[in-house]
Coordinates of C-alpha atoms in Angstrom, one line a residue:
X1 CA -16.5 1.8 -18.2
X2 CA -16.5 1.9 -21.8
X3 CA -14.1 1.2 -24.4
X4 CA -13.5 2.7 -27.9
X5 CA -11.1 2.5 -30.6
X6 CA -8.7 5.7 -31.0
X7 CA -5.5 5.6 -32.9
X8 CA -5.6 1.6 -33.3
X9 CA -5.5 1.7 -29.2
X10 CA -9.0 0.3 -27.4
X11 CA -9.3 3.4 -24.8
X12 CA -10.8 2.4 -21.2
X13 CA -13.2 5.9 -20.7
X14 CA -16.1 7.2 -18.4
X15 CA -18.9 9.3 -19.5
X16 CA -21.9 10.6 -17.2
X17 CA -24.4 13.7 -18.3
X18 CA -24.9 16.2 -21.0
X19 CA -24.0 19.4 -21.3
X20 CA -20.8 21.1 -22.6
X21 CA -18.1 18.7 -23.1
X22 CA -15.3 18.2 -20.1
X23 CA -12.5 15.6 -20.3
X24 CA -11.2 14.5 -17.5
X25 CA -7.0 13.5 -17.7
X26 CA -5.2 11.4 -14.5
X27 CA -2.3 12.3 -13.0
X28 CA 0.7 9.7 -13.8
X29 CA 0.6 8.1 -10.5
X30 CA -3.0 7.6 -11.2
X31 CA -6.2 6.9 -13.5
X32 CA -9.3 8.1 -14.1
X33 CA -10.6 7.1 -10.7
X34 CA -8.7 9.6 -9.5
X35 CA -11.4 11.9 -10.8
X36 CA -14.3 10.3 -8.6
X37 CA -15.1 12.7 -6.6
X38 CA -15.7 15.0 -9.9
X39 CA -17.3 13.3 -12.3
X40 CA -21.0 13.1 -10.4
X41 CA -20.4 17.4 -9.8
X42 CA -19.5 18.2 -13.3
X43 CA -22.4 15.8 -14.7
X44 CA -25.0 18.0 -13.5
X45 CA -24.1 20.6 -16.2
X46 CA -21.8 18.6 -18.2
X47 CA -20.8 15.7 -20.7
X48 CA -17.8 14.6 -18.5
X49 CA -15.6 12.3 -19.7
X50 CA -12.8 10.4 -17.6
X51 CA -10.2 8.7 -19.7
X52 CA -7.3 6.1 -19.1
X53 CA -4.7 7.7 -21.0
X54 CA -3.0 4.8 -23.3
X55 CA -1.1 2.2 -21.1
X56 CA -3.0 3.4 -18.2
X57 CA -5.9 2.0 -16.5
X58 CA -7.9 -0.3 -18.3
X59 CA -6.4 1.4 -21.2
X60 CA -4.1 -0.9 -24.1
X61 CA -0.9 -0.3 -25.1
X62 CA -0.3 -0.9 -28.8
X63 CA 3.9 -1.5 -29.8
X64 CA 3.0 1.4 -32.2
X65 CA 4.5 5.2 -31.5
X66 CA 1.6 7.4 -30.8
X67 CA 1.0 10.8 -29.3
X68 CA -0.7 11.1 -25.9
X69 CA -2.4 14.7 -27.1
X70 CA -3.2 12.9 -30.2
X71 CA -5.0 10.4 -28.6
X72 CA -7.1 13.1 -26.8
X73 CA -8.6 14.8 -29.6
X74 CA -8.7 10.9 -31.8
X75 CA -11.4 10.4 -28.5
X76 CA -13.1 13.4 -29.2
X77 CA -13.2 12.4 -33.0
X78 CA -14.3 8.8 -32.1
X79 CA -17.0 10.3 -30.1
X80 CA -18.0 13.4 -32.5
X81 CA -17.0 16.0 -29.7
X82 CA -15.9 18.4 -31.9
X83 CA -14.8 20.8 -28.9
X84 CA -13.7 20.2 -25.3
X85 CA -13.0 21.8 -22.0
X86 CA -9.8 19.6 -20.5
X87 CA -9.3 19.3 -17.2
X88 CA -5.8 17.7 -15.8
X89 CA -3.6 16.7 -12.9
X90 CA 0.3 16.6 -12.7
X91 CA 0.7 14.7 -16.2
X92 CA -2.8 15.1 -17.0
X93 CA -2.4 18.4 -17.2
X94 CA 1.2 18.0 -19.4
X95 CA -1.2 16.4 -21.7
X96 CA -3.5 18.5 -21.9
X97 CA -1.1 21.0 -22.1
X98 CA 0.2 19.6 -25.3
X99 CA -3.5 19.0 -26.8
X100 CA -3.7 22.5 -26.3
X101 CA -0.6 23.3 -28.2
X102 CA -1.2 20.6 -31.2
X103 CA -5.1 21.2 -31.6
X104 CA -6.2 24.5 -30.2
X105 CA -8.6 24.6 -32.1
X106 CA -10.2 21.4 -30.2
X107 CA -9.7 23.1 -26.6
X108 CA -12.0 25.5 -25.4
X109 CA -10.5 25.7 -21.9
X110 CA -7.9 24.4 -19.9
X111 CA -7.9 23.5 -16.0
X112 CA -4.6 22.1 -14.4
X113 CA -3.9 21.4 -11.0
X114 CA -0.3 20.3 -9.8
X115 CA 0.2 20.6 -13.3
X116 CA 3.5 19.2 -15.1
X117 CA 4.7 20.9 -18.5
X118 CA 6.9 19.2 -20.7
X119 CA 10.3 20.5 -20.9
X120 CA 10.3 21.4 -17.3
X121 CA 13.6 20.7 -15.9
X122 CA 13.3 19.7 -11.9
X123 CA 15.2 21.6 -9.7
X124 CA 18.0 20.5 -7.4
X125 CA 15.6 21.1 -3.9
X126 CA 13.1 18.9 -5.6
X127 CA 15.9 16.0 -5.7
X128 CA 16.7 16.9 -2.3
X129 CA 13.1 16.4 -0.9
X130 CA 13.3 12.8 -2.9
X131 CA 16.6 12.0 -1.3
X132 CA 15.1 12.9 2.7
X133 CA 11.9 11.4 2.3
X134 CA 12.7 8.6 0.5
X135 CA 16.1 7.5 -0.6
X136 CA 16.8 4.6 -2.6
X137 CA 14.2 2.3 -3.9
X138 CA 14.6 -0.3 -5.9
X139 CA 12.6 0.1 -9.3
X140 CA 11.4 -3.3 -10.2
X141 CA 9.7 -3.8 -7.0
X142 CA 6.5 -1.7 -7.6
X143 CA 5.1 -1.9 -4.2
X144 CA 7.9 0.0 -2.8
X145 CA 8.2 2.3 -5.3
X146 CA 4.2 3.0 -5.1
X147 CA 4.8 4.0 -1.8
X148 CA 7.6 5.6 -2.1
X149 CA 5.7 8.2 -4.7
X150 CA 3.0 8.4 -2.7
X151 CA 4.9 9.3 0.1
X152 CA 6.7 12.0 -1.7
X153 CA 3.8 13.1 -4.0
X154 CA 0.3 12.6 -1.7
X155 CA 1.5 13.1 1.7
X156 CA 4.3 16.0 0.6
X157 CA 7.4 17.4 2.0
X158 CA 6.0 19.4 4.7
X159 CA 3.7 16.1 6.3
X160 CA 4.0 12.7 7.8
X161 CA 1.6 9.9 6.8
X162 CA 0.0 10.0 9.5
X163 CA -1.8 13.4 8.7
X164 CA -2.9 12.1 5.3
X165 CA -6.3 10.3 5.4
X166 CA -4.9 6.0 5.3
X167 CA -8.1 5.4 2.9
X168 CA -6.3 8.2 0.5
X169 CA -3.2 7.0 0.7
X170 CA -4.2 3.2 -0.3
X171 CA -6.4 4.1 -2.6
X172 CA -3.2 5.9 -4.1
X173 CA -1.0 3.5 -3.8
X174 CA -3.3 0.7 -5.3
X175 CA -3.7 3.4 -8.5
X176 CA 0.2 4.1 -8.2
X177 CA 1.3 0.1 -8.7
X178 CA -0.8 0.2 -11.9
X179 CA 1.0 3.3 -13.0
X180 CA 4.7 2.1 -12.7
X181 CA 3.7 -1.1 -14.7
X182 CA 2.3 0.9 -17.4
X183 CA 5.1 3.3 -17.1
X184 CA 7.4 0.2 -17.4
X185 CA 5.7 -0.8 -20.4
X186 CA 5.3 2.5 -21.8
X187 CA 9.4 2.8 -21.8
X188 CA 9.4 0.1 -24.2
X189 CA 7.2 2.4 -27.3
X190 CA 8.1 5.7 -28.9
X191 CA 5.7 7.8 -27.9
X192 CA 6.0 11.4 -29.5
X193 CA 6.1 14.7 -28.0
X194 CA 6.1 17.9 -29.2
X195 CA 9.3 20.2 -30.6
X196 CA 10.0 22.8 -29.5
X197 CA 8.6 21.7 -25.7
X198 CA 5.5 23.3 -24.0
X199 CA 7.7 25.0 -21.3
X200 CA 8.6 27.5 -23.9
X201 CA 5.7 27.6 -25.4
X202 CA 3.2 28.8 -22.6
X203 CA 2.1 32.2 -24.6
X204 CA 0.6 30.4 -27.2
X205 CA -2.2 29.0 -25.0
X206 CA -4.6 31.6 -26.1
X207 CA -8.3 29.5 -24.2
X208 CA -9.0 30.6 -20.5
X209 CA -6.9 28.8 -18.3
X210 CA -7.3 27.7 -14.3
X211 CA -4.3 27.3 -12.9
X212 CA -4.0 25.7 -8.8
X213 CA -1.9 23.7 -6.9
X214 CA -2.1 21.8 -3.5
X215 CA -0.1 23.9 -0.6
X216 CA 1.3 20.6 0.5
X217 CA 3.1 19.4 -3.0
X218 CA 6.4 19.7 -3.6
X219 CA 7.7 23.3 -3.9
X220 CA 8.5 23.5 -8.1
X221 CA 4.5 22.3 -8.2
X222 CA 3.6 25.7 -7.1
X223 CA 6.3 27.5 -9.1
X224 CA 5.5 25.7 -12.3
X225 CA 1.3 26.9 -11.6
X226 CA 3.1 30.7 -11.1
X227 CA 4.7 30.2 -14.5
X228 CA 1.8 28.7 -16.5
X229 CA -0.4 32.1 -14.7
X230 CA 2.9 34.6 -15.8
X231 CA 2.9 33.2 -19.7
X232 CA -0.3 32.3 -20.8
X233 CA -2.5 35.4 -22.1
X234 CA -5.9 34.3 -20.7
X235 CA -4.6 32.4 -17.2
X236 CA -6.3 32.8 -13.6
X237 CA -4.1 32.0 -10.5
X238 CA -6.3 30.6 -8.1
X239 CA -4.1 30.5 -4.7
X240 CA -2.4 27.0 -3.7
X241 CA -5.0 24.1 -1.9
X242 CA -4.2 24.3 2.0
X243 CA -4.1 20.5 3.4
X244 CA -3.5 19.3 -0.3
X245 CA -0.6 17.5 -2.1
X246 CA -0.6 16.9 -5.4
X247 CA -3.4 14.4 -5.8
X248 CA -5.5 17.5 -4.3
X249 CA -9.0 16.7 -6.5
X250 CA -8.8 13.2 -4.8
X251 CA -8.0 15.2 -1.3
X252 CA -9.5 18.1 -0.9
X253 CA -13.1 17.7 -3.8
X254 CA -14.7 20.9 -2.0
X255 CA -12.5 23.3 -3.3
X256 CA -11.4 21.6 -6.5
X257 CA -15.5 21.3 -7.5
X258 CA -16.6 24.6 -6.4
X259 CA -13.2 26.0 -8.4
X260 CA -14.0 24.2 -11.8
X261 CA -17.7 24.7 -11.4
X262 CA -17.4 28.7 -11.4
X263 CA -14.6 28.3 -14.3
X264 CA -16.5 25.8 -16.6
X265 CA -19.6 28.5 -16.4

């Protein structure tokens, strides 16, 4: 792990091989070690970096507003990248959706799998599928709450626990109970995003973009990956992850690698 200065934030990053650049961005339940089953493929052809998004990780969290797509490219500044590949998971790929929007000129290519996009309004089944699976937790206890999420967002609607490797689904909830406490303390600072929202903003993203999502997540996953494929000029729809959720790099690294190996040539 390294550490570097962006935006008056000390950063918490990975970087491994040489190459064209690829930045790595966690999903919000997560941090970069959710990329580790990535980071050795990509090396091999590529400068891969793996950041802790501010607040995140090992990652600081400055009182002072900032921009999360701000502090992607002030990394790429910091470590004279002057262009970068990003590739992101569920709000990961928000943020990189957002770099996209703020700095295309920075991003030669996007990659998003269970992707969020800002200004996405959930729909009514998806609070449904919260209310069977999980019900009421109580939001200061993190434990519970890690587990809760992971059951809703790694194991998925249509799966019990027990299908779900246990060493995946610790290993999730460990990275989860770090997320709500930076999420906690991320409530607390004014952190910018863009106006008008990328939801309505998807045919600007003129870079090649991967689209996927895991055929276990939660249904408005897969309908937000067919929108992103619909709006943006230069999109591939690669079809839905079977046996995945929405931590599917982490679950199923086969077809993730082989998918962003092809598209990063």
């Amino acid at each position: 792990m390294t550490k570097i200065e962006v935006n008056g934030a000390q950063l918490a990053y990975d970087e491994v091989g040489s190459g064209t650049p690829v930045v790595l961005l966690h999903a919000g339940i997560a941090d970069r070690r959710m990329w580790r089953e990535q980071v050795g493929v990509l090396a091999v052809r590529h400068r891969v970096i793996a950041l802790d998004l501010r607040g995140y990780g090992d990652s600081e969290l400055p009182p002072a507003p900032f921009a999360h797509h701000d502090d992607v490219v002030g990394l790429l500044d910091a470590l004279r990248v002057p262009q970068a590949a990003l590739v992101g998971c569920s709000f990961g790929g928000a943020v990189a959706v957002d770099t996209a929007l703020a700095h295309p000129e920075r991003v030669t290519a996007l990659a998003l799998f269970g992707s969020a996009v800002p200004g996405h309004e959930w729909s009514e089944q998806a609070n449904e599928i919260w209310d069977q699976l999980v019900g009421e937790v109580d939001q200061e206890d993190f434990a519970a709450s890690a587990a809760a999420e992971v059951r809703f967002w790694v194991v998925g609607p249509g799966r019990r626990p027990e299908q779900v490797d246990p060493e995946l689904l610790a290993f999730a909830r460990e990275m989860d109970q770090r997320a709500l406490a930076a999420e906690q303390a991320l409530s607390a600072v004014d952190v910018a995003e863009l106006d008008p929202p990328a939801i309505n903003r998807l045919g600007e993203l003129r870079m090649p973009v991967l689209v996927t999502a895991g055929a276990a997540d939660v249904p408005d996953i897969s309908r937000l990956a067919d929108r992103i494929a619909a709006e943006a000029p230069n999109a591939v729809r690669l079809p839905d992850v079977p046996d995945a959720a929405h931590l599917l790099p982490l679950e199923r690294p086969e077809p993730v690698n082989a998918a962003l190996l092809d598209f990063l040539r």
